[in-house]
Short mmCIF file of N, CA and C in Angstrom, two decimals:
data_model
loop_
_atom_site.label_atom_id
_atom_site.label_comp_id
_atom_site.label_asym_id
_atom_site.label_seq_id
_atom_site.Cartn_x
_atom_site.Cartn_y
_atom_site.Cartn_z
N UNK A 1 24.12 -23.52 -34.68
CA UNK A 1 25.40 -23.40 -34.00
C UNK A 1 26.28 -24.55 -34.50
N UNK A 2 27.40 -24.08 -34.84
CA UNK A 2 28.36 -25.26 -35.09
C UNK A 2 28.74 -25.90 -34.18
N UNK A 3 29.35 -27.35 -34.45
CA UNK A 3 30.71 -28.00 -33.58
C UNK A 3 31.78 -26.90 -32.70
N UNK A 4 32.43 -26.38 -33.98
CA UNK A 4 33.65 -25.60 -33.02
C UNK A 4 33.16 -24.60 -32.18
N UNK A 5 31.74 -23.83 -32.04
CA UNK A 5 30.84 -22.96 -31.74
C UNK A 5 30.82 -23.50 -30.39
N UNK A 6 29.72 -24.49 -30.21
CA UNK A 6 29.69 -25.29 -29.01
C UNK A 6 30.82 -25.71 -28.29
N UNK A 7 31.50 -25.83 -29.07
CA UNK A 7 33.20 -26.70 -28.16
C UNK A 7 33.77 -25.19 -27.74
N UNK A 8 33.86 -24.47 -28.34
CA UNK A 8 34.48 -23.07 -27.72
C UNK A 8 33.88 -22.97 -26.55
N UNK A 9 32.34 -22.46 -26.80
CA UNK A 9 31.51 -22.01 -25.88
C UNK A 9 31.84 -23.07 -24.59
N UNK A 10 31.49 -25.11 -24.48
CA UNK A 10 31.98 -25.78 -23.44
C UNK A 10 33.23 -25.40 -23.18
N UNK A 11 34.37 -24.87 -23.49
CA UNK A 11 35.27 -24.64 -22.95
C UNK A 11 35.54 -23.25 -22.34
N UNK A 12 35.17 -22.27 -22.67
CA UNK A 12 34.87 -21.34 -22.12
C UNK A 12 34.18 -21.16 -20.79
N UNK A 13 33.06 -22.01 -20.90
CA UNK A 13 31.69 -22.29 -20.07
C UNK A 13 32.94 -23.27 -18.28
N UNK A 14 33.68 -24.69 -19.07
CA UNK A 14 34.13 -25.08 -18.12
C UNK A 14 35.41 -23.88 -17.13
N UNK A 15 36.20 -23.54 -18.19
CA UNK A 15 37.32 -22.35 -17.50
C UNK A 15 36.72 -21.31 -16.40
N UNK A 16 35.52 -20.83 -17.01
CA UNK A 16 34.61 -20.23 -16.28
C UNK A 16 34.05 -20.58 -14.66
N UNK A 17 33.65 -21.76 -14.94
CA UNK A 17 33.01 -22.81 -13.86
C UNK A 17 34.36 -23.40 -13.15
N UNK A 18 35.18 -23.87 -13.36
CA UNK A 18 36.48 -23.94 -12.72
C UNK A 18 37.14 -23.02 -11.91
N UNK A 19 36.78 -21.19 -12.64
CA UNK A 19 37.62 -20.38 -11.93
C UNK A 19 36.91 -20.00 -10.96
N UNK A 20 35.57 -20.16 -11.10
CA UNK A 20 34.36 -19.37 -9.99
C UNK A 20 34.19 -20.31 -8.69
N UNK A 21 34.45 -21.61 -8.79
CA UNK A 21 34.64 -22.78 -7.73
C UNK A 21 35.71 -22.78 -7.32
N UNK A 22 36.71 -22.49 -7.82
CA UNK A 22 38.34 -21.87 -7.31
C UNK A 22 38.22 -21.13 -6.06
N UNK A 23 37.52 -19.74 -6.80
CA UNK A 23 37.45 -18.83 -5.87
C UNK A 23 36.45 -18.79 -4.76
N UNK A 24 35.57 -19.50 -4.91
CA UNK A 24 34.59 -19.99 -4.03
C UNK A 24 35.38 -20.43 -2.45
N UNK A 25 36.27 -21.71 -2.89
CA UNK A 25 37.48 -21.97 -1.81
C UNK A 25 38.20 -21.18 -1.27
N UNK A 26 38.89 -20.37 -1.92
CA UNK A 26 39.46 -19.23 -1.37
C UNK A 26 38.79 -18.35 -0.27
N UNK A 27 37.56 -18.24 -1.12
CA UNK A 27 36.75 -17.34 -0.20
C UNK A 27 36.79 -17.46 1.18
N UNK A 28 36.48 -18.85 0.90
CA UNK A 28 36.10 -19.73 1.92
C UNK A 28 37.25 -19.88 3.22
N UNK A 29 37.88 -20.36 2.57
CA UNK A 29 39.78 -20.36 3.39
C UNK A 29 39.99 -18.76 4.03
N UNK A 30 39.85 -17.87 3.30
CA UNK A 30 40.05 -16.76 4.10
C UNK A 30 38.79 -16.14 4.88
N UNK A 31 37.83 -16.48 4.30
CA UNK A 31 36.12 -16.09 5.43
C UNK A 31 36.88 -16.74 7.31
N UNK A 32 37.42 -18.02 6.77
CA UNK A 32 37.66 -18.82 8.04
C UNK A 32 38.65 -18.37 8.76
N UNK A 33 40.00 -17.82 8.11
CA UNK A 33 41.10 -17.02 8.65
C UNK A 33 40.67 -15.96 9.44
N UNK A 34 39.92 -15.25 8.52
CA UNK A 34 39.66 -14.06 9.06
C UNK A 34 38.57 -13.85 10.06
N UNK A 35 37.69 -15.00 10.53
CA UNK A 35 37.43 -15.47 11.77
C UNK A 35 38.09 -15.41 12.84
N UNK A 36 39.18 -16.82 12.43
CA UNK A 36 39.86 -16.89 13.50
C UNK A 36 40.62 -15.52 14.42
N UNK A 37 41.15 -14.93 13.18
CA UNK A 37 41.98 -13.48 13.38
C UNK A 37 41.17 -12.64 14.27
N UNK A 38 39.99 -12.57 14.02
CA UNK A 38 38.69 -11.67 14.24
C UNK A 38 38.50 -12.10 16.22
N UNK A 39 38.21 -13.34 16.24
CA UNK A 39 37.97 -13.85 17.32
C UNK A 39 39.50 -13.24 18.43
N UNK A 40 40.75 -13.44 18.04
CA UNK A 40 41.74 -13.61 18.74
C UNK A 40 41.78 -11.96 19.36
N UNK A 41 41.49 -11.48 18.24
CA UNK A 41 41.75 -9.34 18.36
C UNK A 41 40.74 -9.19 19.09
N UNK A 42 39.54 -9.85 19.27
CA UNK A 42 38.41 -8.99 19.60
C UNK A 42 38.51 -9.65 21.55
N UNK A 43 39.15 -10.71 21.53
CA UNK A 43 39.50 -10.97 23.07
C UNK A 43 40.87 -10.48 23.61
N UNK A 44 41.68 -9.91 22.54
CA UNK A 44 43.20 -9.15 23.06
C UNK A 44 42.98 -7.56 23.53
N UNK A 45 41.90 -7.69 22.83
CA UNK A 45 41.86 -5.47 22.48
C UNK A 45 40.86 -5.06 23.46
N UNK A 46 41.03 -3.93 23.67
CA UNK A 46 39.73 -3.36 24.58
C UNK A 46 38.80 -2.12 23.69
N UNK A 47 37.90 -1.61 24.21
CA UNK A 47 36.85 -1.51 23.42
C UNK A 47 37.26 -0.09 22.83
N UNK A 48 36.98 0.90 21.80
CA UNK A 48 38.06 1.89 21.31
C UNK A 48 39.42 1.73 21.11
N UNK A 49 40.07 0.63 21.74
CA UNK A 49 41.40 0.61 21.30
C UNK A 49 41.64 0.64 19.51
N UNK A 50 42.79 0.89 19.27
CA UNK A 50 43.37 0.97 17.87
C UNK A 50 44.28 -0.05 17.70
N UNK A 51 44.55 -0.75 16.78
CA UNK A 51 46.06 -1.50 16.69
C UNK A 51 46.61 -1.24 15.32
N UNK A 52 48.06 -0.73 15.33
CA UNK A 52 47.91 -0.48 13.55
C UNK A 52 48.47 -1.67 12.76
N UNK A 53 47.89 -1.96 11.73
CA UNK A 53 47.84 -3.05 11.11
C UNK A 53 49.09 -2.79 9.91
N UNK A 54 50.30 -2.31 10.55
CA UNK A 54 51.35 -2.31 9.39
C UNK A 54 51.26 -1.36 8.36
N UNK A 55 50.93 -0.40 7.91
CA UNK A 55 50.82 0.42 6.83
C UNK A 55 49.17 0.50 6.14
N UNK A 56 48.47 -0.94 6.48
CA UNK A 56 47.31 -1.09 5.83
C UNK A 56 46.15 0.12 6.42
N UNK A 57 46.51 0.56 7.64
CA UNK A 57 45.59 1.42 8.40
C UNK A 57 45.93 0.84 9.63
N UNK A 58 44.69 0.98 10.24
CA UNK A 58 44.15 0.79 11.95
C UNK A 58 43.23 -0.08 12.24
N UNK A 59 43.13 -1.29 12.57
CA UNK A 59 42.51 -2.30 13.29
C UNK A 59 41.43 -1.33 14.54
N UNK A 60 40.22 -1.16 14.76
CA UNK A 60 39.78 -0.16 15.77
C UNK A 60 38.47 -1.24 16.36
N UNK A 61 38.49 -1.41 17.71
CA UNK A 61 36.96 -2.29 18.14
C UNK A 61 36.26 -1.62 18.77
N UNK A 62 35.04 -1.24 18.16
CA UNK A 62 34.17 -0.53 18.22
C UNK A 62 32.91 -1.37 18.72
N UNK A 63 32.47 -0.63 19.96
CA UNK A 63 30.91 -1.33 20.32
C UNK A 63 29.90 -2.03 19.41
N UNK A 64 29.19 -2.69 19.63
CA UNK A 64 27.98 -2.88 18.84
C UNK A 64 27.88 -2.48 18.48
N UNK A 65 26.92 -1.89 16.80
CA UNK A 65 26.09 -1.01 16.18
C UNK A 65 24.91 -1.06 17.04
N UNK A 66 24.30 -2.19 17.67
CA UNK A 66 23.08 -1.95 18.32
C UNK A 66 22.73 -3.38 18.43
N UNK A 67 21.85 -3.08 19.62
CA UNK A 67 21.50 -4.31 20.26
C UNK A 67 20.98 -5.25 19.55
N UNK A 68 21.12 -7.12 19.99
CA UNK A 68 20.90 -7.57 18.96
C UNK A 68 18.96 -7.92 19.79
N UNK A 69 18.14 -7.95 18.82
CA UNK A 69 16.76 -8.35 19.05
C UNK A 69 16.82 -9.81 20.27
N UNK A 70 15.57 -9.38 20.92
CA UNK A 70 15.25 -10.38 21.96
C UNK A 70 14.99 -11.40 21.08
N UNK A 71 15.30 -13.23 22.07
CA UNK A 71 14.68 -13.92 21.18
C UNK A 71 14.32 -15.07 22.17
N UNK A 72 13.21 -15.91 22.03
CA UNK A 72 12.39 -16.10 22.72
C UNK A 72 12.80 -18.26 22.95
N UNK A 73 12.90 -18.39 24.09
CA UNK A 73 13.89 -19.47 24.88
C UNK A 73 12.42 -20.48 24.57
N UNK A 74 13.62 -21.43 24.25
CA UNK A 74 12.87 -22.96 23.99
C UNK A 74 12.03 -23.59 25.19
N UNK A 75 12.89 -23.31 26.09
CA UNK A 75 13.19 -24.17 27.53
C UNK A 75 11.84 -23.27 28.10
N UNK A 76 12.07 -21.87 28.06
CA UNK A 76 10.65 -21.36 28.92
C UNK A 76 9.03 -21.74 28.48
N UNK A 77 9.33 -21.44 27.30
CA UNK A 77 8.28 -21.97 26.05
C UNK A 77 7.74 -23.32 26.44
N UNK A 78 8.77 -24.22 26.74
CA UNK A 78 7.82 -25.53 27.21
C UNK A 78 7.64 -25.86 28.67
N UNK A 79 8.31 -24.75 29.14
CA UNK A 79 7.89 -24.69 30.64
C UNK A 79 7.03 -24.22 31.20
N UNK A 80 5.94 -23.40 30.47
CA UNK A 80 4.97 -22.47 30.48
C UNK A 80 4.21 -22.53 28.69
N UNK A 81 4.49 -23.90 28.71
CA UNK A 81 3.40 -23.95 27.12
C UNK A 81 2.00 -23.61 27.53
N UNK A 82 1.23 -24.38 28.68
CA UNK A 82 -0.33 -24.02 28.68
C UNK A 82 -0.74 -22.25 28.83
N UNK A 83 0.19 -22.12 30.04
CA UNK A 83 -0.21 -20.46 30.33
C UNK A 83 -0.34 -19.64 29.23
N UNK A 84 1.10 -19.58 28.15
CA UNK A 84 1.33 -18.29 26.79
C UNK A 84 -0.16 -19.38 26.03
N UNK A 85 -0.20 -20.05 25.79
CA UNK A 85 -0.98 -20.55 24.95
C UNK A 85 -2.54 -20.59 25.26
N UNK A 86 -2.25 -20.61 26.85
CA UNK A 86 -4.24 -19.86 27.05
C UNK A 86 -4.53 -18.54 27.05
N UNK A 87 -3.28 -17.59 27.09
CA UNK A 87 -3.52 -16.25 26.57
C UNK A 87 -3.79 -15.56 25.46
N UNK A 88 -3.57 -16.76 24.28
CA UNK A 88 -3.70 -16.29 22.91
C UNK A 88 -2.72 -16.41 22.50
N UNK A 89 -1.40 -16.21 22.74
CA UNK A 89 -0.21 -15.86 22.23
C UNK A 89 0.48 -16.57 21.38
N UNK A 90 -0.15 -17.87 21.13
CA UNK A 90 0.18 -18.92 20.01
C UNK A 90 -0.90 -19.46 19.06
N UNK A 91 -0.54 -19.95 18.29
CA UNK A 91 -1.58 -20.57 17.94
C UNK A 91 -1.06 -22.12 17.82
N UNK A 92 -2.60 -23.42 18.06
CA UNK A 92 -1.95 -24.58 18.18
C UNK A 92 -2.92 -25.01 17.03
N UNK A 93 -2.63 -25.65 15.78
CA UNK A 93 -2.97 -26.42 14.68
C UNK A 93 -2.37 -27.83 14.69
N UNK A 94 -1.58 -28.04 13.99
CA UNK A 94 -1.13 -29.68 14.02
C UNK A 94 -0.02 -29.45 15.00
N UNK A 95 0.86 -28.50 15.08
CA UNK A 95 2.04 -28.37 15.64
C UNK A 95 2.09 -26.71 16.48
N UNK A 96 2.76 -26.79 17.37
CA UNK A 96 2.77 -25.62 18.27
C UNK A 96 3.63 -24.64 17.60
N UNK A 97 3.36 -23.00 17.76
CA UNK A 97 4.12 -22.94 16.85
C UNK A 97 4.52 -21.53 17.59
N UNK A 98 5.73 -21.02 17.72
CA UNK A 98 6.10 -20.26 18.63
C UNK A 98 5.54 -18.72 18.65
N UNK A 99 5.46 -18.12 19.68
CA UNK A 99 4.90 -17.12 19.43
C UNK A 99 5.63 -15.91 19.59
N UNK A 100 5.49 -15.08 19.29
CA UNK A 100 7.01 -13.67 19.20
C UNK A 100 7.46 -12.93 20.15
N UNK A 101 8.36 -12.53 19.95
CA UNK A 101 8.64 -11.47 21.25
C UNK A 101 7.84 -10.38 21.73
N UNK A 102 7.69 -9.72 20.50
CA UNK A 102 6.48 -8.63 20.23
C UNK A 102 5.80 -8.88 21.33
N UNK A 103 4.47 -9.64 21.07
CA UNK A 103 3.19 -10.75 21.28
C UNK A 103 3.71 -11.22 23.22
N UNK A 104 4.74 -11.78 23.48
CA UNK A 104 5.31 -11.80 25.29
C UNK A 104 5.09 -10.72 25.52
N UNK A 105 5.96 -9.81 24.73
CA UNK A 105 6.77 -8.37 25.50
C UNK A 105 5.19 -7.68 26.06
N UNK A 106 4.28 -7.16 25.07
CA UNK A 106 3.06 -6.73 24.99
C UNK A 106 1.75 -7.14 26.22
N UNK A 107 2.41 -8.80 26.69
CA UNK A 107 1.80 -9.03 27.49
C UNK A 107 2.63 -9.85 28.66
N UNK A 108 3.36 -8.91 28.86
CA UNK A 108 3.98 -9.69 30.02
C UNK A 108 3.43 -9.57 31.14
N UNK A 109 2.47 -8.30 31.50
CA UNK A 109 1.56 -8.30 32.81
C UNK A 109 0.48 -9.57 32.68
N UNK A 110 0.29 -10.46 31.98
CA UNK A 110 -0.89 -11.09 31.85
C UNK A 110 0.06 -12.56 32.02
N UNK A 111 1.19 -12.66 31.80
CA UNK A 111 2.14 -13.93 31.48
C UNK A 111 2.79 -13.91 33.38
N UNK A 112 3.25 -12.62 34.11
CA UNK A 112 3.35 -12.72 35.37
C UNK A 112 2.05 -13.20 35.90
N UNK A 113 1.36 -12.36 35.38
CA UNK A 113 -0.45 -12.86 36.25
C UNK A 113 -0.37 -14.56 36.63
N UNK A 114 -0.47 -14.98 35.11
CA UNK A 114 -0.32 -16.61 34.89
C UNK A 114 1.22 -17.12 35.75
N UNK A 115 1.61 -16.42 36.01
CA UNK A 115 2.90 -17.55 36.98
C UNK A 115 4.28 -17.61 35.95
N UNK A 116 4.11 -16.79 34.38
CA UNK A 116 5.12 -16.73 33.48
C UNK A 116 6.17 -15.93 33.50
N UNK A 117 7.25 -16.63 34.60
CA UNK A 117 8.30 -15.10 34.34
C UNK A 117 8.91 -14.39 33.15
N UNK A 118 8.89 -13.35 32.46
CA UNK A 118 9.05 -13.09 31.28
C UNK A 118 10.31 -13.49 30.97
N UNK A 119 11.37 -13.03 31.57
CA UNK A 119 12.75 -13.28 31.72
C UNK A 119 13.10 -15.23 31.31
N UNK A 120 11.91 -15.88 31.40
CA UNK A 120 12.37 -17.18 31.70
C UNK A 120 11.82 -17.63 30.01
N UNK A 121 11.20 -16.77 29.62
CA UNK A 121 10.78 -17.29 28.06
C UNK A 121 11.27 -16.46 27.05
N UNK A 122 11.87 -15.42 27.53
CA UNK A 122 12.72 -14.54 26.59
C UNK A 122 14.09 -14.17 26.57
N UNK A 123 15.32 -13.67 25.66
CA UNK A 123 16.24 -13.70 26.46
C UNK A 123 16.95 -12.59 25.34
N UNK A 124 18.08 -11.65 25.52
CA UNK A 124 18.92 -11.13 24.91
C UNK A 124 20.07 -11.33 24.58
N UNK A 125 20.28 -12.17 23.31
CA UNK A 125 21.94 -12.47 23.43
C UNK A 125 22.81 -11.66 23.08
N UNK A 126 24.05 -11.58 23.92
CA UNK A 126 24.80 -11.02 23.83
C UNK A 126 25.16 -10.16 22.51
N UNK A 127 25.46 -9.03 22.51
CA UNK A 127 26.09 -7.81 21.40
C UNK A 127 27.81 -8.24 21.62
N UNK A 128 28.32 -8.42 20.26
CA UNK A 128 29.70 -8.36 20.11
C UNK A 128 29.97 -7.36 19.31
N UNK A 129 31.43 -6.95 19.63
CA UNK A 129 32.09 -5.61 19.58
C UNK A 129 32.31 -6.39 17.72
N UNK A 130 32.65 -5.01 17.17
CA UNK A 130 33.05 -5.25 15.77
C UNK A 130 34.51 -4.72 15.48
N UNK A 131 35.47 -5.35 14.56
CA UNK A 131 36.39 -4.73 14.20
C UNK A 131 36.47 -4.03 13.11
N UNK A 132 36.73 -2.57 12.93
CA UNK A 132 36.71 -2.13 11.60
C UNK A 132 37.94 -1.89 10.89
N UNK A 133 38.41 -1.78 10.12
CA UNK A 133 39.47 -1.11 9.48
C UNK A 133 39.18 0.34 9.04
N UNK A 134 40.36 1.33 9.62
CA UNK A 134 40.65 2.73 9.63
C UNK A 134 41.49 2.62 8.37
N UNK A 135 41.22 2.94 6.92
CA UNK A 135 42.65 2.84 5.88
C UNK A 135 43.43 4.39 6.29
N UNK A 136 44.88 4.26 6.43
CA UNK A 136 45.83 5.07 6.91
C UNK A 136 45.79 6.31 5.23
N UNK A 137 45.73 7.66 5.57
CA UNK A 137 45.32 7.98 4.72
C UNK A 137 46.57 8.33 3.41
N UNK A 138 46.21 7.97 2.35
CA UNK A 138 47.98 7.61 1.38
C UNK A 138 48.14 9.32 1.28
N UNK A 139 48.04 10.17 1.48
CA UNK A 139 49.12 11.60 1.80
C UNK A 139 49.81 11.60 2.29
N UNK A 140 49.63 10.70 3.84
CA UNK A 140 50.14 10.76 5.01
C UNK A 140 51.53 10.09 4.92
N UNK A 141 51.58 8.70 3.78
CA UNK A 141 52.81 7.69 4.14
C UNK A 141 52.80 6.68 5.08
#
C-alpha cells in the first residue's frame, strides 16, 4: 500500500468516523426530545384518543401491547430471605442469589404456609400506554 493509499484511506476512515459520531448526537438530542414530547402527550391524551399531527398523520395512544412481566421486590426478598430460601427457591453459594418469579409464583401456597406474603416479594409494574403514528394516507391530501 502506498503513502497516498493510506492517507486517502485515513481520511476517508476519519470523515467517516466524524460523520457517524455526528449522528450519534443527533440521535441522541432527538431520542431525548422525543421523550420529552412522548411523556407530555401521553399525560394530555386519553386512551384511543387521536391528535392530528399537522399533515404528518395521527398521533393515536393506544393501551399496552401487554402486560409488563412480574418482577420480584428487593425489600420482600430480604424480609423473608430464610423462609424462600428454606424452600429451595434460591440457591446460597458465596452470595444470595435471587430467585424467579416462575419458582414464587409456583409456590406461593408453600411461601403463605411459611408466613411469605406473595404480594410482598413480587410485584407488577405498571403498563404504559404507547403512542403510535397513523401516516395520513397521501391520496387523501
Amino acid at each position: 500500500m502506498t503513502t497516498d493509499d493510506r492517507e486517502r484511506q485515513a481520511r476517508e476512515f476519519a470523515q467517516v468516523e466524524l460523520a457517524r459520531m455526528e449522528a450519534e448526537q443527533e440521535l441522541s438530542r432527538l431520542t431525548d426530545r422525543a421523550n420529552e414530547l412522548r411523556a407530555a402527550l401521553v399525560a394530555s391524551m386519553t386512551m384511543g384518543e387521536a391528535v392530528d399531527a399537522g399533515g404528518l398523520g395521527w398521533v393515536v395512544m393506544a393501551p399496552p401491547s401487554r402486560r409488563p412481566a412480574m418482577r420480584v421486590r428487593d425489600d420482600g426478598l430480604e424480609k423473608y430471605r430464610e423462609a424462600i430460601a428454606g424452600l429451595g427457591l434460591t440457591e446460597q453459594v458465596t452470595t444470595w442469589t435471587r430467585p424467579k418469579v416462575s419458582d414464587l409464583r409456583a409456590n406461593a401456597a408453600a411461601l403463605a404456609a411459611h408466613g411469605v406474603p406473595f404480594q410482598e416479594v413480587v410485584y407488577e409494574p405498571q403498563a404504559t400506554p404507547t403512542l403510535t403514528i397513523v401516516p395520513r394516507d397521501r391520496e387523501d391530501g
